[in-house]
mmCIF file of C-alpha atoms in Angstrom:
data_model
loop_
_atom_site.group_PDB
_atom_site.id
_atom_site.type_symbol
_atom_site.label_atom_id
_atom_site.label_comp_id
_atom_site.label_asym_id
_atom_site.label_seq_id
_atom_site.Cartn_x
_atom_site.Cartn_y
_atom_site.Cartn_z
ATOM 1 C CA MET A 18 -2.276 0.143 -29.123
ATOM 2 C CA HIS A 19 -1.543 3.479 -30.804
ATOM 3 C CA THR A 20 1.624 5.382 -31.668
ATOM 4 C CA GLY A 21 2.210 9.060 -30.892
ATOM 5 C CA GLU A 22 4.191 11.696 -32.759
ATOM 6 C CA LYS A 23 7.425 10.669 -31.030
ATOM 7 C CA GLY A 24 6.886 6.989 -31.765
ATOM 8 C CA ARG A 25 5.674 6.175 -28.251
ATOM 9 C CA GLN A 26 2.872 3.652 -28.024
ATOM 10 C CA TRP A 27 -0.174 4.249 -25.855
ATOM 11 C CA THR A 28 -3.642 2.995 -25.040
ATOM 12 C CA ILE A 29 -6.727 4.822 -23.782
ATOM 13 C CA GLU A 30 -6.066 3.382 -20.319
ATOM 14 C CA ASP A 31 -2.503 4.789 -20.422
ATOM 15 C CA ILE A 32 -3.944 8.247 -21.091
ATOM 16 C CA ARG A 33 -6.553 7.957 -18.337
ATOM 17 C CA THR A 34 -3.915 6.852 -15.830
ATOM 18 C CA LEU A 35 -1.671 9.752 -16.798
ATOM 19 C CA LEU A 36 -4.404 12.391 -16.614
ATOM 20 C CA CYS A 37 -5.643 11.139 -13.235
ATOM 21 C CA GLN A 38 -2.221 12.018 -11.825
ATOM 22 C CA LEU A 39 -2.565 15.702 -12.697
ATOM 23 C CA PRO A 40 -3.226 18.087 -9.768
ATOM 24 C CA GLY A 41 -6.937 18.409 -9.037
ATOM 25 C CA VAL A 42 -8.045 15.756 -11.546
ATOM 26 C CA SER A 43 -10.446 13.132 -10.193
ATOM 27 C CA ALA A 44 -11.376 11.205 -13.342
ATOM 28 C CA ALA A 45 -10.716 11.270 -17.080
ATOM 29 C CA GLY A 46 -12.493 9.946 -20.157
ATOM 30 C CA VAL A 47 -11.123 9.636 -23.689
ATOM 31 C CA LYS A 48 -13.149 9.193 -26.904
ATOM 32 C CA LEU A 49 -11.540 8.207 -30.191
ATOM 33 C CA ALA A 50 -12.923 9.120 -33.598
ATOM 34 C CA ASP A 51 -15.063 6.359 -35.070
ATOM 35 C CA ASP A 52 -12.884 6.101 -38.164
ATOM 36 C CA ALA A 53 -9.565 6.427 -36.329
ATOM 37 C CA SER A 54 -6.669 4.317 -37.484
ATOM 38 C CA PRO A 55 -3.426 3.552 -35.604
ATOM 39 C CA GLY A 56 -0.920 6.358 -35.999
ATOM 40 C CA ASP A 57 -3.571 8.924 -36.875
ATOM 41 C CA MET A 58 -2.730 11.968 -34.745
ATOM 42 C CA GLU A 59 -6.312 13.192 -34.970
ATOM 43 C CA GLU A 60 -7.795 9.960 -33.606
ATOM 44 C CA ILE A 61 -8.506 11.488 -30.153
ATOM 45 C CA GLU A 62 -11.823 13.228 -30.653
ATOM 46 C CA GLU A 63 -12.789 14.180 -27.082
ATOM 47 C CA ILE A 64 -11.235 14.296 -23.630
ATOM 48 C CA HIS A 65 -13.466 14.773 -20.610
ATOM 49 C CA ILE A 66 -12.006 15.749 -17.250
ATOM 50 C CA LEU A 67 -13.648 15.692 -13.826
ATOM 51 C CA ALA A 68 -11.710 17.894 -11.409
ATOM 52 C CA ASN A 69 -12.025 19.695 -8.104
ATOM 53 C CA THR A 70 -12.021 23.483 -7.818
ATOM 54 C CA SER A 71 -8.443 23.936 -6.621
ATOM 55 C CA ARG A 72 -7.300 25.124 -10.097
ATOM 56 C CA ASN A 73 -9.098 26.878 -12.919
ATOM 57 C CA ALA A 74 -10.216 25.020 -16.030
ATOM 58 C CA LYS A 75 -7.722 26.708 -18.373
ATOM 59 C CA GLN A 76 -4.801 25.563 -16.237
ATOM 60 C CA ILE A 77 -6.133 22.015 -16.248
ATOM 61 C CA VAL A 78 -6.513 22.025 -20.039
ATOM 62 C CA ARG A 79 -2.914 23.268 -20.446
ATOM 63 C CA ASP A 80 -1.742 20.516 -18.107
ATOM 64 C CA VAL A 81 -3.588 17.934 -20.195
ATOM 65 C CA GLN A 82 -1.929 19.171 -23.387
ATOM 66 C CA SER A 83 1.538 19.261 -21.827
ATOM 67 C CA ALA A 84 1.234 15.858 -20.167
ATOM 68 C CA LEU A 85 0.076 14.101 -23.339
ATOM 69 C CA PHE A 86 2.851 15.580 -25.426
ATOM 70 C CA ALA A 87 5.570 14.950 -22.834
ATOM 71 C CA ALA A 88 4.519 11.367 -22.127
ATOM 72 C CA PHE A 89 3.351 10.107 -25.527
ATOM 73 C CA GLY A 90 4.179 12.783 -28.102
ATOM 74 C CA ILE A 91 0.465 13.453 -28.626
ATOM 75 C CA ARG A 92 -0.540 16.973 -29.706
ATOM 76 C CA ILE A 93 -4.179 17.937 -29.130
ATOM 77 C CA ASP A 94 -6.259 21.050 -29.707
ATOM 78 C CA HIS A 95 -7.425 22.603 -26.446
ATOM 79 C CA ARG A 96 -10.963 22.704 -27.836
ATOM 80 C CA ILE A 97 -11.393 18.931 -27.559
ATOM 81 C CA VAL A 98 -10.857 19.042 -23.784
ATOM 82 C CA SER A 99 -13.881 19.669 -21.591
ATOM 83 C CA VAL A 100 -13.543 20.159 -17.835
ATOM 84 C CA ALA A 101 -16.293 19.631 -15.271
ATOM 85 C CA GLN A 102 -15.446 20.867 -11.780
ATOM 86 C CA MET A 103 -16.876 19.844 -8.426
ATOM 87 C CA ALA A 104 -16.120 21.080 -4.951
ATOM 88 C CA LEU A 105 -15.845 17.466 -3.745
ATOM 89 C CA ASP A 106 -12.674 15.604 -4.734
ATOM 90 C CA LEU A 107 -13.672 12.150 -6.014
ATOM 91 C CA SER A 108 -10.083 11.186 -6.600
ATOM 92 C CA CYS A 109 -9.392 8.191 -8.825
ATOM 93 C CA LYS A 110 -6.112 7.734 -7.048
ATOM 94 C CA PRO A 111 -6.081 4.768 -4.663
ATOM 95 C CA LYS A 112 -7.018 5.429 -1.061
ATOM 96 C CA MET A 113 -3.967 5.608 1.162
ATOM 97 C CA THR A 114 -4.018 4.248 4.672
ATOM 98 C CA ALA A 115 -1.707 5.075 7.539
ATOM 99 C CA ARG A 116 1.008 2.482 8.081
ATOM 100 C CA VAL A 117 1.348 0.347 11.162
ATOM 101 C CA ARG A 118 4.704 1.138 12.763
ATOM 102 C CA TYR A 119 6.769 -0.422 15.518
ATOM 103 C CA LYS A 120 6.739 1.801 18.617
ATOM 104 C CA GLY A 121 8.439 -0.165 21.381
ATOM 105 C CA MET A 122 8.805 -3.348 23.413
ATOM 106 C CA SER A 123 8.999 -4.213 27.117
ATOM 107 C CA TYR A 124 9.984 -7.377 28.984
ATOM 108 C CA GLU A 125 9.264 -8.405 32.556
ATOM 109 C CA GLU A 126 8.830 -11.460 34.771
ATOM 110 C CA ILE A 127 5.604 -11.818 36.734
ATOM 111 C CA ASP A 128 4.815 -14.847 38.932
ATOM 112 C CA GLU A 129 7.358 -17.072 37.192
ATOM 113 C CA LYS A 130 6.096 -15.970 33.802
ATOM 114 C CA CYS A 131 7.945 -13.968 31.219
ATOM 115 C CA VAL A 132 5.715 -11.311 29.657
ATOM 116 C CA ILE A 133 6.636 -9.441 26.483
ATOM 117 C CA ARG A 134 4.614 -6.432 25.386
ATOM 118 C CA VAL A 135 4.874 -4.962 21.885
ATOM 119 C CA THR A 136 3.511 -1.518 21.104
ATOM 120 C CA LEU A 137 2.548 -0.502 17.558
ATOM 121 C CA GLU A 138 1.446 2.885 16.308
ATOM 122 C CA TYR A 139 -1.357 3.337 13.786
ATOM 123 C CA ASP A 140 -2.942 6.595 12.654
ATOM 124 C CA GLY A 141 -1.579 8.538 15.640
ATOM 125 C CA ALA A 142 -2.683 6.038 18.304
ATOM 126 C CA ASP A 143 -0.719 3.361 20.202
ATOM 127 C CA TYR A 144 -1.870 -0.267 20.434
ATOM 128 C CA SER A 145 -0.215 -2.849 22.670
ATOM 129 C CA GLY A 146 -0.241 -6.626 22.639
ATOM 130 C CA GLU A 147 1.385 -9.175 24.884
ATOM 131 C CA ALA A 148 2.374 -12.821 25.132
ATOM 132 C CA ALA A 149 3.500 -14.812 28.177
ATOM 133 C CA TYR A 150 5.404 -18.057 28.699
ATOM 134 C CA PRO A 151 6.830 -19.785 31.794
ATOM 135 C CA SER A 152 10.138 -18.142 32.699
ATOM 136 C CA ALA A 153 11.931 -21.481 32.422
ATOM 137 C CA LYS A 154 11.007 -21.675 28.738
ATOM 138 C CA ALA A 155 11.340 -17.983 27.928
ATOM 139 C CA GLU A 156 14.638 -18.316 26.068
ATOM 140 C CA THR A 157 13.346 -21.204 23.957
ATOM 141 C CA TYR A 158 10.125 -19.435 22.994
ATOM 142 C CA ARG A 159 11.336 -15.845 23.037
ATOM 143 C CA LEU A 160 11.009 -15.243 19.288
ATOM 144 C CA ARG A 161 7.525 -16.773 19.202
ATOM 145 C CA MET A 162 6.529 -14.601 22.163
ATOM 146 C CA ILE A 163 7.529 -11.453 20.316
ATOM 147 C CA ALA A 164 5.687 -12.455 17.132
ATOM 148 C CA GLN A 165 2.599 -13.435 19.131
ATOM 149 C CA ALA A 166 2.635 -10.138 21.054
ATOM 150 C CA THR A 167 2.878 -8.300 17.718
ATOM 151 C CA LEU A 168 -0.169 -10.153 16.396
ATOM 152 C CA ASP A 169 -2.001 -9.371 19.632
ATOM 153 C CA ALA A 170 -1.366 -5.672 19.019
ATOM 154 C CA ILE A 171 -2.568 -6.046 15.408
ATOM 155 C CA SER A 172 -5.778 -7.628 16.732
ATOM 156 C CA ALA A 173 -6.310 -4.551 18.891
ATOM 157 C CA ILE A 174 -5.961 -2.322 15.827
ATOM 158 C CA VAL A 175 -8.391 -4.202 13.571
ATOM 159 C CA GLY A 176 -10.731 -5.231 16.385
ATOM 160 C CA ASP A 177 -10.628 -8.922 15.480
ATOM 161 C CA GLU A 178 -8.551 -11.574 17.259
ATOM 162 C CA GLY A 179 -9.151 -14.301 14.696
ATOM 163 C CA ILE A 180 -7.572 -12.882 11.545
ATOM 164 C CA TYR A 181 -3.919 -13.942 11.898
ATOM 165 C CA SER A 182 -2.370 -16.912 13.692
ATOM 166 C CA LEU A 183 1.310 -17.665 14.173
ATOM 167 C CA LEU A 184 2.685 -20.849 12.592
ATOM 168 C CA GLU A 185 6.455 -20.510 12.922
ATOM 169 C CA VAL A 186 9.358 -18.145 13.609
ATOM 170 C CA GLN A 187 12.869 -19.125 12.600
ATOM 171 C CA LYS A 188 16.338 -17.640 12.396
ATOM 172 C CA VAL A 189 17.953 -18.418 9.047
ATOM 173 C CA SER A 190 20.939 -17.334 6.992
ATOM 174 C CA ILE A 191 20.713 -16.735 3.238
ATOM 175 C CA ALA A 192 23.867 -15.873 1.278
ATOM 176 C CA GLY A 193 25.516 -15.125 4.588
ATOM 177 C CA VAL A 194 22.807 -12.647 5.627
ATOM 178 C CA PRO A 195 21.127 -13.452 8.962
ATOM 179 C CA LEU A 196 17.333 -13.185 8.783
ATOM 180 C CA VAL A 197 14.253 -13.773 10.893
ATOM 181 C CA VAL A 198 11.442 -15.473 8.940
ATOM 182 C CA VAL A 199 7.837 -15.497 10.164
ATOM 183 C CA LEU A 200 5.103 -17.790 8.842
ATOM 184 C CA LEU A 201 1.453 -16.849 9.488
ATOM 185 C CA GLU A 202 -2.003 -18.059 8.559
ATOM 186 C CA CYS A 203 -4.821 -15.698 7.549
ATOM 187 C CA ALA A 204 -8.096 -17.297 8.603
ATOM 188 C CA VAL A 205 -10.390 -14.919 6.687
ATOM 189 C CA GLU A 206 -8.875 -15.788 3.306
ATOM 190 C CA ASP A 207 -9.258 -19.575 3.200
ATOM 191 C CA ASN A 208 -6.316 -20.066 5.562
ATOM 192 C CA ARG A 209 -3.911 -18.270 3.260
ATOM 193 C CA ILE A 210 -0.250 -18.623 4.269
ATOM 194 C CA LEU A 211 1.703 -15.371 4.688
ATOM 195 C CA THR A 212 5.470 -15.010 5.061
ATOM 196 C CA GLY A 213 7.690 -12.127 6.092
ATOM 197 C CA SER A 214 11.351 -11.567 6.848
ATOM 198 C CA ALA A 215 13.697 -8.995 8.340
ATOM 199 C CA CYS A 216 17.456 -8.725 8.680
ATOM 200 C CA ARG A 217 18.667 -9.574 12.197
ATOM 201 C CA VAL A 218 22.155 -8.064 12.062
ATOM 202 C CA VAL A 219 21.190 -5.636 14.833
ATOM 203 C CA GLN A 220 18.435 -5.867 17.494
ATOM 204 C CA GLU A 221 17.151 -9.361 16.870
ATOM 205 C CA MET A 222 14.010 -8.857 18.964
ATOM 206 C CA GLN A 223 12.885 -5.899 16.865
ATOM 207 C CA SER A 224 13.598 -7.930 13.721
ATOM 208 C CA VAL A 225 10.860 -10.377 14.755
ATOM 209 C CA VAL A 226 8.336 -7.533 14.969
ATOM 210 C CA ARG A 227 9.379 -6.191 11.575
ATOM 211 C CA ALA A 228 9.253 -9.653 9.988
ATOM 212 C CA THR A 229 5.746 -10.165 11.373
ATOM 213 C CA LEU A 230 4.602 -6.816 9.982
ATOM 214 C CA ASP A 231 6.285 -7.644 6.665
ATOM 215 C CA ALA A 232 4.222 -10.836 6.454
ATOM 216 C CA ILE A 233 0.879 -9.060 6.832
ATOM 217 C CA ASN A 234 1.642 -5.607 5.436
ATOM 218 C CA ARG A 235 -0.276 -5.771 2.137
ATOM 219 C CA ASN A 236 -2.960 -8.097 3.463
ATOM 220 C CA LEU A 237 -3.556 -5.822 6.448
ATOM 221 C CA GLU A 238 -4.322 -2.786 4.251
ATOM 222 C CA LYS A 239 -7.694 -4.283 3.277
ATOM 223 C CA HIS A 240 -8.697 -4.667 6.910
ATOM 224 C CA LEU A 241 -7.454 -1.209 7.901
ATOM 225 C CA GLN A 242 -9.591 0.449 5.223
ATOM 226 C CA THR A 243 -12.727 -0.891 6.881
ATOM 227 C CA ILE A 244 -12.093 0.579 10.333
#
């Protein structure tokens, strides 16, 4: 841990993280002087930047100087900053994936069965899933039907029906706030248990979909990045 001119502490990783957020910067490396001691303002000996070609090198160097001083109170000479530019952006920022969003729901009775279809939207395309129960039991199992139809749509998105299985759906109240809670099992991660919730003040049926998506949201990102 080191201390800058304004008394702000920093590490090499703090600097790398900061510099990777600058426009056009893909990666950053920092080298300290071999005989550097904490508090020594000349301890940063070299800074190496890998950037794309969207901005010229002088602008990037000025950004590096300004960012370090603003964030940590570190003043550096522009001559210790070297910039290598490539046409391809090898960004060190995490890959972002499109989010799965609720699109709509339909309900109908076919041959004494109640069928619920849930439609989700991912990356500009719609994916539908459905679940069916005998009409006589539709009211009893309605919440489970919605959650199961949501998981069916998720299976269509990731192309695998065996990832998530529904364990339970319940309506609860915590501190006077009505919620829907969904409990799932993720088979590909040693049967990991996932939970999600959504407020059910308005549109209870949609709350089940949102609670189901809440349960798998972060876990699902790993699977979406492979398709």
